[in-house]
Coordinates of C-alpha atoms in Angstrom, one line a residue:
Chain A
M1 CA 190.9 139.1 11.3
T2 CA 193.6 140.3 13.7
R3 CA 194.5 143.1 11.2
Q4 CA 190.9 144.3 11.3
Q5 CA 191.0 143.9 15.1
R6 CA 194.0 146.2 15.3
T7 CA 192.9 148.8 12.8
G8 CA 189.4 148.8 14.3
W9 CA 190.7 149.9 17.7
L10 CA 193.4 152.2 16.2
F11 CA 190.6 154.1 14.4
T12 CA 188.2 154.2 17.4
A13 CA 190.4 154.4 20.4
P14 CA 191.5 158.1 20.1
V15 CA 187.9 159.4 19.8
L16 CA 186.7 157.1 22.5
A17 CA 189.4 158.3 24.8
I18 CA 188.3 161.9 24.3
I19 CA 184.7 161.0 24.8
T20 CA 185.5 159.3 28.0
L21 CA 187.6 162.3 29.2
V22 CA 185.2 165.1 28.3
F23 CA 181.8 163.4 28.5
V24 CA 181.6 160.1 30.3
L25 CA 183.8 160.9 33.3
P26 CA 182.3 164.4 33.8
T27 CA 178.8 163.0 33.5
L28 CA 179.5 160.5 36.2
M29 CA 181.2 163.2 38.3
A30 CA 178.0 165.3 37.9
L31 CA 176.2 162.6 39.9
A32 CA 178.9 162.8 42.6
L33 CA 179.0 166.6 42.6
S34 CA 175.2 166.8 43.0
V35 CA 175.4 165.2 46.5
T36 CA 178.1 167.6 47.7
D37 CA 178.0 171.2 49.0
Y38 CA 180.6 172.3 46.4
S39 CA 180.8 176.0 46.6
V40 CA 183.3 178.8 46.3
Y41 CA 185.1 177.5 49.4
A42 CA 185.7 174.1 47.8
L43 CA 186.9 175.9 44.7
A44 CA 189.7 177.3 46.8
D45 CA 190.4 174.0 48.6
W46 CA 188.9 170.6 48.1
A47 CA 189.1 170.0 51.9
N48 CA 186.1 172.3 52.3
L49 CA 183.9 169.7 50.4
D50 CA 181.2 167.8 52.3
F51 CA 178.8 165.1 51.4
I52 CA 175.2 166.3 51.9
G53 CA 173.2 163.6 50.3
V54 CA 170.0 164.9 48.7
G55 CA 170.5 168.3 50.4
N56 CA 170.9 170.1 47.1
F57 CA 167.7 168.7 45.7
T58 CA 165.7 169.5 48.8
A59 CA 167.2 173.0 48.9
L60 CA 166.2 173.5 45.3
L61 CA 162.6 172.6 46.1
S62 CA 162.5 175.5 48.5
T63 CA 164.2 178.0 46.2
P64 CA 161.5 180.2 44.6
L65 CA 163.7 181.1 41.6
F66 CA 164.2 177.5 40.7
W67 CA 160.5 177.0 40.6
R68 CA 160.2 180.2 38.6
A69 CA 162.8 178.9 36.1
L70 CA 161.0 175.6 35.8
G71 CA 157.7 177.4 35.2
N72 CA 159.3 179.8 32.6
T73 CA 160.9 176.9 30.8
A74 CA 157.6 175.0 30.8
L75 CA 155.9 178.0 29.2
F76 CA 158.7 178.3 26.6
A77 CA 158.3 174.7 25.7
L78 CA 154.5 174.6 25.9
F79 CA 154.1 177.5 23.5
G80 CA 157.4 177.3 21.6
V81 CA 157.1 173.7 20.4
P82 CA 153.7 174.0 18.7
M83 CA 154.6 177.5 17.4
A84 CA 157.9 176.4 15.9
I85 CA 156.6 173.1 14.5
G86 CA 153.5 174.7 13.2
A87 CA 155.6 177.3 11.4
S88 CA 157.8 174.6 9.9
L89 CA 154.9 172.5 8.8
A90 CA 153.0 175.5 7.3
A91 CA 156.1 176.6 5.4
A92 CA 156.8 173.0 4.2
L93 CA 153.1 172.5 3.1
L94 CA 153.3 175.8 1.2
L95 CA 156.6 174.9 -0.5
N96 CA 155.2 171.5 -1.3
D97 CA 152.4 173.0 -3.4
A98 CA 152.8 171.9 -7.0
T99 CA 152.4 175.4 -8.3
V100 CA 155.3 177.0 -6.4
R101 CA 158.4 177.7 -8.5
W102 CA 162.1 177.9 -7.7
K103 CA 161.6 175.7 -4.6
P104 CA 165.4 175.1 -3.9
L105 CA 165.9 178.9 -3.8
W106 CA 163.1 179.4 -1.2
R107 CA 164.3 176.4 0.8
V108 CA 167.8 177.8 1.2
A109 CA 166.6 181.4 1.9
L110 CA 164.1 180.2 4.6
F111 CA 166.8 178.0 6.1
A112 CA 169.4 180.8 6.3
P113 CA 168.6 182.1 9.8
Y114 CA 169.2 178.6 11.2
V115 CA 172.9 178.7 10.5
T116 CA 173.6 182.1 12.0
S117 CA 175.0 182.6 15.5
V118 CA 172.2 182.8 18.1
V119 CA 174.1 185.6 19.9
A120 CA 174.4 187.7 16.8
T121 CA 170.8 187.3 15.6
A122 CA 169.4 187.7 19.2
T123 CA 171.2 191.0 19.2
V124 CA 169.6 192.0 16.0
W125 CA 166.1 191.0 17.3
Q126 CA 166.8 193.0 20.5
Y127 CA 166.7 196.1 18.3
L128 CA 163.9 194.9 16.1
L129 CA 161.8 194.5 19.3
N130 CA 162.8 197.9 20.7
T131 CA 159.8 199.7 22.1
R132 CA 160.3 203.0 20.4
Y133 CA 162.5 202.4 17.4
G134 CA 161.9 198.8 16.6
L135 CA 160.6 197.7 13.2
I136 CA 158.2 195.3 14.8
N137 CA 156.3 198.0 16.8
Y138 CA 156.5 200.2 13.8
A139 CA 154.8 197.5 11.7
L140 CA 152.2 197.0 14.4
S141 CA 151.6 200.8 14.6
L142 CA 150.7 200.7 10.9
V143 CA 147.7 198.5 11.7
G144 CA 146.8 200.6 14.8
V145 CA 148.4 198.5 17.6
A146 CA 149.9 200.5 20.4
P147 CA 153.6 200.0 21.1
V148 CA 154.4 196.8 23.1
D149 CA 157.3 196.8 25.5
W150 CA 158.4 193.4 24.2
L151 CA 161.5 192.9 26.3
G152 CA 160.5 195.1 29.3
D153 CA 157.1 193.8 30.1
P154 CA 157.0 190.4 31.9
R155 CA 153.9 189.4 30.0
A156 CA 155.5 190.1 26.6
S157 CA 159.0 188.8 27.2
I158 CA 158.4 185.1 26.6
P159 CA 156.3 185.7 23.4
A160 CA 159.0 188.1 22.2
I161 CA 161.8 185.5 22.7
L162 CA 159.6 182.8 21.1
L163 CA 159.0 185.0 18.1
F164 CA 162.8 185.2 17.6
V165 CA 163.4 181.5 18.3
T166 CA 160.7 180.5 15.8
W167 CA 162.2 182.7 13.2
K168 CA 165.6 181.3 13.8
I169 CA 164.8 177.6 13.8
F170 CA 161.7 176.9 11.7
G171 CA 163.8 176.3 8.6
Y172 CA 165.4 173.2 10.1
N173 CA 162.2 171.2 10.6
M174 CA 160.8 172.7 7.4
I175 CA 163.5 170.9 5.5
L176 CA 162.7 167.6 7.2
F177 CA 159.0 168.0 6.6
T178 CA 159.5 168.9 2.9
A179 CA 161.4 165.6 2.6
A180 CA 158.7 163.7 4.4
L181 CA 155.9 165.3 2.4
S182 CA 157.5 164.0 -0.8
T183 CA 156.8 160.4 0.5
V184 CA 153.0 161.1 0.8
P185 CA 151.4 158.5 -1.6
Q186 CA 150.0 160.5 -4.5
D187 CA 147.6 157.8 -5.7
L188 CA 146.1 157.6 -2.2
M189 CA 145.7 161.4 -2.2
E190 CA 144.0 161.2 -5.6
A191 CA 141.7 158.5 -4.5
A192 CA 140.7 160.5 -1.4
R193 CA 140.0 163.5 -3.6
L194 CA 137.8 161.5 -6.0
D195 CA 136.0 160.1 -3.0
G196 CA 135.2 163.7 -2.0
A197 CA 137.4 163.9 1.1
S198 CA 137.7 167.4 2.4
R199 CA 141.1 169.2 2.5
W200 CA 141.4 168.6 6.2
G201 CA 140.2 165.0 5.8
R202 CA 143.0 164.4 3.2
F203 CA 145.6 166.0 5.5
R204 CA 144.4 164.0 8.5
H205 CA 144.1 160.6 6.9
V206 CA 146.7 160.7 4.0
T207 CA 149.3 163.3 4.8
L208 CA 149.6 163.0 8.5
P209 CA 150.2 159.2 8.7
A210 CA 153.0 159.6 6.1
I211 CA 154.8 162.4 7.9
G212 CA 154.0 161.1 11.4
P213 CA 157.4 159.6 12.2
T214 CA 159.2 162.8 11.1
L215 CA 156.7 164.9 13.1
L216 CA 157.4 162.8 16.2
L217 CA 161.1 163.1 15.8
A218 CA 160.8 166.9 15.3
A219 CA 158.6 167.1 18.5
I220 CA 161.1 165.1 20.6
M221 CA 164.0 167.2 19.4
S222 CA 162.1 170.5 19.8
V223 CA 161.0 169.7 23.3
A224 CA 164.6 168.9 24.3
G225 CA 165.7 172.1 22.5
F226 CA 163.2 174.4 24.2
L227 CA 164.0 173.0 27.6
Q228 CA 167.7 173.9 27.0
L229 CA 167.1 177.6 26.1
F230 CA 169.9 179.7 27.3
A231 CA 171.6 182.1 24.9
E232 CA 168.4 183.8 23.9
P233 CA 167.4 185.1 27.4
Y234 CA 171.1 185.6 28.2
V235 CA 171.5 188.1 25.4
M236 CA 168.0 189.6 25.0
T237 CA 166.7 190.0 28.6
Q238 CA 169.4 188.7 31.0
G239 CA 166.6 186.7 32.6
G240 CA 164.4 189.7 33.1
P241 CA 162.1 191.5 33.3
A242 CA 161.1 190.5 36.8
Q243 CA 162.8 187.1 36.2
S244 CA 160.2 186.2 33.6
T245 CA 162.8 184.7 31.2
V246 CA 165.0 182.9 33.7
T247 CA 165.2 179.4 32.2
V248 CA 166.4 176.2 34.0
L249 CA 169.7 176.4 32.1
Y250 CA 170.1 180.1 32.8
F251 CA 169.5 179.4 36.5
M252 CA 172.1 176.6 36.4
F253 CA 174.6 178.9 34.7
D254 CA 174.2 181.6 37.3
E255 CA 174.1 179.2 40.2
G256 CA 177.3 177.5 38.9
F257 CA 179.4 180.2 37.4
K258 CA 178.2 183.3 39.0
W259 CA 177.8 182.1 42.5
W260 CA 180.1 179.0 42.2
N261 CA 177.5 176.7 43.8
L262 CA 178.6 173.8 41.6
G263 CA 176.9 171.1 43.7
Q264 CA 173.6 172.9 43.5
A265 CA 174.1 173.6 39.8
S266 CA 174.8 169.9 39.1
A267 CA 171.6 169.0 40.8
V268 CA 169.8 171.4 38.5
A269 CA 171.5 169.8 35.4
L270 CA 170.5 166.3 36.6
I271 CA 166.9 167.4 37.2
L272 CA 166.8 168.9 33.7
F273 CA 168.2 165.6 32.2
V274 CA 165.5 163.6 34.0
V275 CA 162.8 165.9 32.8
I276 CA 164.0 165.7 29.2
L277 CA 164.3 161.9 29.4
A278 CA 160.8 161.5 30.8
L279 CA 159.3 163.7 28.2
T280 CA 161.1 161.9 25.4
F281 CA 159.8 158.6 26.8
I282 CA 156.2 159.9 27.0
Q283 CA 156.4 161.2 23.4
T284 CA 157.8 157.9 22.1
R285 CA 154.9 156.1 23.9
I286 CA 152.4 158.4 22.2
G287 CA 154.1 157.9 18.9
R288 CA 153.9 154.2 19.2
R289 CA 150.2 154.4 19.8
F290 CA 149.8 156.1 16.4
E291 CA 152.2 153.5 14.9
W292 CA 154.7 156.2 14.0
L293 CA 157.6 154.2 15.3
Chain B
M1 CA 146.9 172.2 -20.1
A2 CA 146.1 172.7 -16.4
L3 CA 147.4 176.3 -16.7
T4 CA 144.3 177.3 -18.6
N5 CA 142.2 176.4 -15.5
P6 CA 141.5 179.8 -13.9
R7 CA 141.2 178.4 -10.4
R8 CA 144.5 176.7 -10.7
T9 CA 146.1 179.9 -12.1
L10 CA 144.7 181.9 -9.1
R11 CA 146.0 179.3 -6.7
A12 CA 149.4 179.4 -8.4
I13 CA 149.6 183.2 -8.0
L14 CA 148.5 183.0 -4.4
A15 CA 150.9 180.3 -3.4
N16 CA 153.9 182.0 -5.1
M17 CA 153.0 185.3 -3.5
L18 CA 152.8 183.7 -0.1
V19 CA 156.2 182.1 -0.5
L20 CA 157.6 185.4 -1.6
V21 CA 156.1 187.2 1.4
L22 CA 157.3 184.5 3.8
T23 CA 160.8 184.7 2.4
A24 CA 160.9 188.5 2.5
V25 CA 159.8 188.5 6.1
T26 CA 162.3 185.8 7.0
L27 CA 165.2 187.6 5.4
L28 CA 164.2 191.1 6.6
P29 CA 166.0 190.9 9.9
L30 CA 169.2 189.9 8.2
A31 CA 168.9 192.6 5.6
W32 CA 168.1 195.2 8.2
M33 CA 171.1 194.1 10.2
V34 CA 173.3 194.8 7.2
T35 CA 171.7 198.2 6.3
V36 CA 171.8 199.5 9.9
S37 CA 175.5 198.5 10.2
F38 CA 176.2 201.1 7.5
M39 CA 174.1 203.9 9.1
P40 CA 175.8 206.9 10.7
R41 CA 175.9 206.7 14.5
G42 CA 172.5 207.2 16.1
E43 CA 170.5 207.1 12.9
A44 CA 168.7 203.8 13.8
N45 CA 167.3 205.5 16.9
S46 CA 164.7 207.5 15.1
F47 CA 161.0 207.2 14.3
P48 CA 159.8 206.0 11.9
P49 CA 162.7 203.5 11.9
P50 CA 164.7 204.0 8.7
F51 CA 165.5 200.9 6.6
L52 CA 168.2 202.4 4.5
P53 CA 171.1 204.7 5.7
S54 CA 170.8 208.3 4.8
R55 CA 174.4 207.9 3.7
W56 CA 176.4 204.7 3.6
S57 CA 179.2 204.8 6.1
W58 CA 181.9 202.5 7.2
E59 CA 182.3 204.3 10.6
N60 CA 180.8 201.4 12.7
Y61 CA 183.2 198.9 11.2
H62 CA 186.0 201.3 11.6
E63 CA 185.2 201.9 15.2
L64 CA 184.7 198.1 15.9
L65 CA 187.9 196.9 14.2
V66 CA 190.4 199.7 14.5
R67 CA 192.2 200.6 17.7
R68 CA 192.4 204.3 18.4
F69 CA 193.7 206.8 20.9
V70 CA 190.9 208.2 23.2
D71 CA 191.5 210.5 26.2
G72 CA 195.2 209.7 26.4
A73 CA 194.8 205.9 26.2
W74 CA 194.5 203.2 23.5
F75 CA 191.1 201.8 23.2
D76 CA 189.5 199.0 21.2
Y77 CA 186.7 196.5 21.5
R78 CA 189.0 193.5 21.2
F79 CA 186.9 192.4 18.3
V80 CA 189.7 191.7 15.9
P81 CA 191.3 189.1 18.3
A82 CA 187.8 187.6 18.7
L83 CA 187.5 187.2 15.0
W84 CA 190.9 185.5 14.7
N85 CA 190.1 183.3 17.7
S86 CA 186.9 182.2 16.1
I87 CA 188.6 181.5 12.8
G88 CA 191.4 179.5 14.5
V89 CA 189.2 177.6 17.0
A90 CA 186.6 176.6 14.3
T91 CA 189.3 175.6 11.8
I92 CA 191.2 173.4 14.3
A93 CA 188.0 172.0 15.8
T94 CA 186.8 171.1 12.3
A95 CA 190.1 169.5 11.2
L96 CA 190.6 167.5 14.4
G97 CA 186.9 166.6 14.5
L98 CA 187.2 165.1 11.1
L99 CA 190.4 163.3 11.8
L100 CA 188.8 161.6 14.8
A101 CA 185.3 160.9 13.6
V102 CA 185.8 159.8 10.0
P103 CA 188.1 156.8 10.8
A104 CA 186.0 155.9 13.8
G105 CA 182.8 156.0 11.9
Y106 CA 184.3 153.9 9.1
A107 CA 185.6 151.3 11.6
L108 CA 182.3 151.0 13.3
A109 CA 180.6 150.3 10.0
K110 CA 183.1 148.1 8.1
L111 CA 185.8 146.6 10.4
R112 CA 185.1 143.6 12.6
F113 CA 186.7 143.9 16.0
T114 CA 185.7 142.7 19.5
G115 CA 183.6 145.2 21.4
R116 CA 182.4 147.0 18.3
D117 CA 178.7 146.4 18.9
R118 CA 179.1 147.4 22.5
V119 CA 180.9 150.6 21.5
L120 CA 178.1 151.4 19.1
R121 CA 175.4 150.8 21.6
F122 CA 177.2 152.9 24.1
L123 CA 177.5 155.8 21.6
V124 CA 173.8 155.7 20.7
I125 CA 172.7 155.7 24.4
S126 CA 175.1 158.6 25.2
L127 CA 173.2 160.8 22.7
I128 CA 170.3 161.1 25.2
V129 CA 172.5 162.8 27.8
P130 CA 172.4 166.6 27.3
G131 CA 175.9 168.1 27.2
Q132 CA 175.1 170.5 30.1
V133 CA 175.2 167.6 32.6
A134 CA 178.9 167.2 31.9
M135 CA 179.7 170.9 31.8
L136 CA 180.1 171.7 35.5
P137 CA 182.5 168.8 36.4
L138 CA 184.3 169.4 33.1
F139 CA 185.0 172.9 34.1
L140 CA 186.5 171.7 37.4
M141 CA 188.6 169.0 35.6
F142 CA 189.9 171.6 33.1
K143 CA 190.7 173.9 36.0
E144 CA 192.9 171.2 37.6
L145 CA 194.5 170.5 34.2
G146 CA 195.2 174.2 33.6
L147 CA 192.9 174.3 30.5
V148 CA 190.7 177.1 31.8
N149 CA 191.0 180.2 29.5
S150 CA 192.9 178.2 26.9
Y151 CA 192.0 177.5 23.2
L152 CA 192.5 173.7 23.9
G153 CA 189.9 174.1 26.6
V154 CA 187.4 175.4 24.1
I155 CA 188.1 172.9 21.4
L156 CA 188.5 169.6 23.4
P157 CA 184.8 169.1 24.3
S158 CA 183.7 169.7 20.7
L159 CA 185.9 166.7 19.6
A160 CA 183.7 164.2 21.5
G161 CA 181.5 164.2 18.4
I162 CA 179.2 161.3 18.9
F163 CA 176.8 162.6 16.3
A164 CA 179.7 162.9 13.8
I165 CA 180.8 159.3 14.3
L166 CA 177.3 157.9 13.8
F167 CA 176.8 160.2 10.8
V168 CA 180.0 158.8 9.1
R169 CA 179.1 155.3 10.1
Q170 CA 175.7 155.6 8.5
A171 CA 177.3 156.7 5.2
A172 CA 180.1 154.1 5.4
L173 CA 177.5 151.3 5.7
G174 CA 176.8 152.0 2.1
I175 CA 180.3 151.1 0.9
P176 CA 180.0 147.7 -0.9
D177 CA 181.7 144.9 1.1
E178 CA 182.9 143.3 -2.1
M179 CA 185.1 146.3 -2.9
I180 CA 186.8 146.0 0.5
D181 CA 187.1 142.2 0.4
A182 CA 188.6 142.4 -3.1
A183 CA 191.3 144.8 -1.8
R184 CA 192.0 142.6 1.2
L185 CA 192.5 139.6 -1.1
D186 CA 194.9 141.7 -3.1
G187 CA 196.9 142.1 0.1
A188 CA 196.1 145.8 0.8
S189 CA 196.5 146.8 4.4
E190 CA 193.4 148.0 6.3
I191 CA 194.7 151.5 6.5
R192 CA 195.4 151.6 2.8
I193 CA 191.9 150.3 2.1
F194 CA 190.5 153.1 4.2
R195 CA 192.6 155.7 2.5
S196 CA 192.3 154.7 -1.1
I197 CA 188.8 153.0 -1.2
A198 CA 186.7 154.3 1.6
L199 CA 187.8 157.9 1.9
P200 CA 187.2 158.8 -1.8
L201 CA 183.7 157.3 -1.5
L202 CA 183.0 159.2 1.7
A203 CA 184.4 162.5 0.3
P204 CA 180.9 164.2 0.0
I205 CA 180.0 163.1 3.5
V206 CA 183.3 164.5 4.8
V207 CA 182.6 167.9 3.2
T208 CA 179.1 167.9 4.7
L209 CA 180.5 167.0 8.2
A210 CA 183.1 169.6 7.8
V211 CA 180.5 172.3 7.3
F212 CA 178.4 171.0 10.2
L213 CA 181.5 171.0 12.5
F214 CA 182.7 174.4 11.5
L215 CA 179.2 176.0 12.0
A216 CA 178.8 174.3 15.3
S217 CA 182.1 175.5 16.6
W218 CA 181.8 179.0 15.2
N219 CA 178.3 179.5 16.7
D220 CA 179.0 177.7 20.0
F221 CA 178.3 180.0 23.0
L222 CA 177.7 178.4 26.4
W223 CA 180.9 176.4 26.7
P224 CA 183.3 179.2 25.5
L225 CA 181.4 181.6 27.8
I226 CA 182.2 179.3 30.7
I227 CA 185.8 178.4 29.9
L228 CA 187.1 181.7 28.6
A229 CA 187.8 184.4 31.1
D230 CA 190.2 186.7 29.3
Q231 CA 188.8 189.1 26.7
H232 CA 191.7 188.5 24.4
R233 CA 190.7 184.8 24.2
Y234 CA 187.0 185.4 23.5
T235 CA 185.4 183.9 20.4
L236 CA 183.0 186.1 18.4
P237 CA 179.7 185.1 20.1
V238 CA 181.2 185.6 23.6
A239 CA 182.7 189.0 22.5
V240 CA 179.4 190.1 20.9
A241 CA 177.4 189.3 24.0
A242 CA 180.0 191.1 26.2
I243 CA 180.1 194.2 24.0
G244 CA 176.3 194.2 23.7
R245 CA 176.0 194.4 27.5
E246 CA 178.1 197.5 27.6
H247 CA 177.0 199.2 24.4
A248 CA 173.3 198.4 24.4
A249 CA 172.4 201.8 23.0
D250 CA 174.8 201.6 20.0
G251 CA 172.6 199.8 17.6
E252 CA 174.7 200.6 14.5
L253 CA 177.9 199.4 16.2
M254 CA 176.2 196.2 17.4
M255 CA 174.8 195.5 13.9
A256 CA 178.3 195.8 12.5
A257 CA 179.4 193.2 15.1
A258 CA 176.5 190.9 14.2
V259 CA 177.4 191.2 10.5
V260 CA 181.0 190.2 11.0
T261 CA 179.8 187.2 13.2
T262 CA 177.1 186.0 10.8
L263 CA 178.3 186.7 7.3
P264 CA 181.3 184.3 7.1
V265 CA 179.1 181.3 8.1
L266 CA 176.2 182.4 5.9
A267 CA 178.7 182.6 3.0
L268 CA 180.1 179.2 3.9
F269 CA 176.5 177.7 4.1
L270 CA 175.4 179.3 0.8
S271 CA 178.5 178.0 -1.1
L272 CA 178.2 174.5 0.3
Q273 CA 174.4 174.4 0.8
R274 CA 173.9 171.3 -1.4
Y275 CA 176.2 169.3 0.9
Y276 CA 174.6 170.8 4.0
M277 CA 171.0 170.1 2.9
S278 CA 171.8 166.5 1.9
G279 CA 173.5 165.9 5.2
L280 CA 170.5 167.2 7.0
L281 CA 168.2 164.7 5.3
G282 CA 170.7 161.9 5.5
G283 CA 170.7 162.3 9.2
S284 CA 166.9 162.1 9.5
V285 CA 166.3 159.1 7.3
K286 CA 165.8 156.3 9.8
G287 CA 166.1 152.6 9.1

């Protein structure tokens, strides 16, 4: 017993020490930092640091760009989550069709974009989305659509980035959904078919309950992921045009590491955390209602 | 049998065609990245956009990777150091990450020690907190510790692999207790049991985790961007983003940079995809 005791701590203590140093301590410090006026002056000398209570939070509420960032991020999540999950589910349903051959090959090929560097592939998409020379506008011109200024028009910038993100990540949930689809009870499916249930009816009452838990998990992870969008706008649009792609995390990065308002930026990080936590909670509640948990 | 059914045949053709089109569209950006990187300078900026180079040329790679004398001074994009930095950082982060997470995951699954359940509960709860909350204070801490602009500063946060520990623990739960107890009765030490019984059984999981850790470190962007100030210390994603801001018009050059950044990890993924995919599913199966 004592030997297990000793080895147990020997095995866990090093990593727990690192987790405490780089995660627990800074997370607690973030709470403290968010109630200070930490700025470039405090960066030079800690003596310039003052306690300002909820000052950062109230200041944020009257910062138009913060609201803009919240709104943009909400748009990204609102359209991005259904778009990405829809693409994953469609691809998984297609791959699940009994007549499709060489499934492992397609699965790996469709997953490939997921393992690439966001920065590198965002750069590639920047050129694909180019107004004059981009392949996407060229393809659209073949069906008679006028060139779209994807990354230069504030109305097109969010859809453009979502197109890229969906391409990049849909393979991940597709893999999870393919695994979940293999658990759909085939006898039940056959019975529903014999009873004359429509294609949609079979999906709604046989497939959906079986993949529900996976769907819920994917939704929770996707919402959190889209709320933390950063590299994509950083590389593709630098938050523009007209601040239409400034996300919460982008705002936090600029506030913190461009202007060195680390107190303010910590408040942003905490607000983002609370929003993610709240949305996770709500989704779990909804999932429980459908008995997916 | 069923193949003689014309409706089914039609459906099979349609489904396979759709999969083929979907895959082609998905791989197109990656293929285009490669072909453009071999185009002579400026060729991608023409209409209609060419898909293949008029002549295959290495000039973009040469320009990106080789230092040269321009207007009386040496010039380079500092891309080769970034490549070496990425290789070094990802390799060390992977090795240390495994060294820390594998024993910890095993201990949390198979060893009985006081506080174990509390540690486990703490780790699971921590998963909810997004890493960005810790980033700003962590930067200040590292500044005090002199870790800003250092490799250690890049690597250290990635070693707090809570997901990695839980991943190993999940796999280690599957090791039969009888095997471990038998070895204990034979007088084997706990460390020896870990090394000669648990580790061989966990080997596939360790490979999977190694791929996950390497890819995560190689592709990581936000934290290296924050902590690295000196161009010579940049990792590939930070370097690509920086070069892209200054050379936005040089499509062919940027595609060469994107190829060097993506190809190594794509190759790693393809060669170990069986481990990667099984790990992905192992992580999603919930009790």
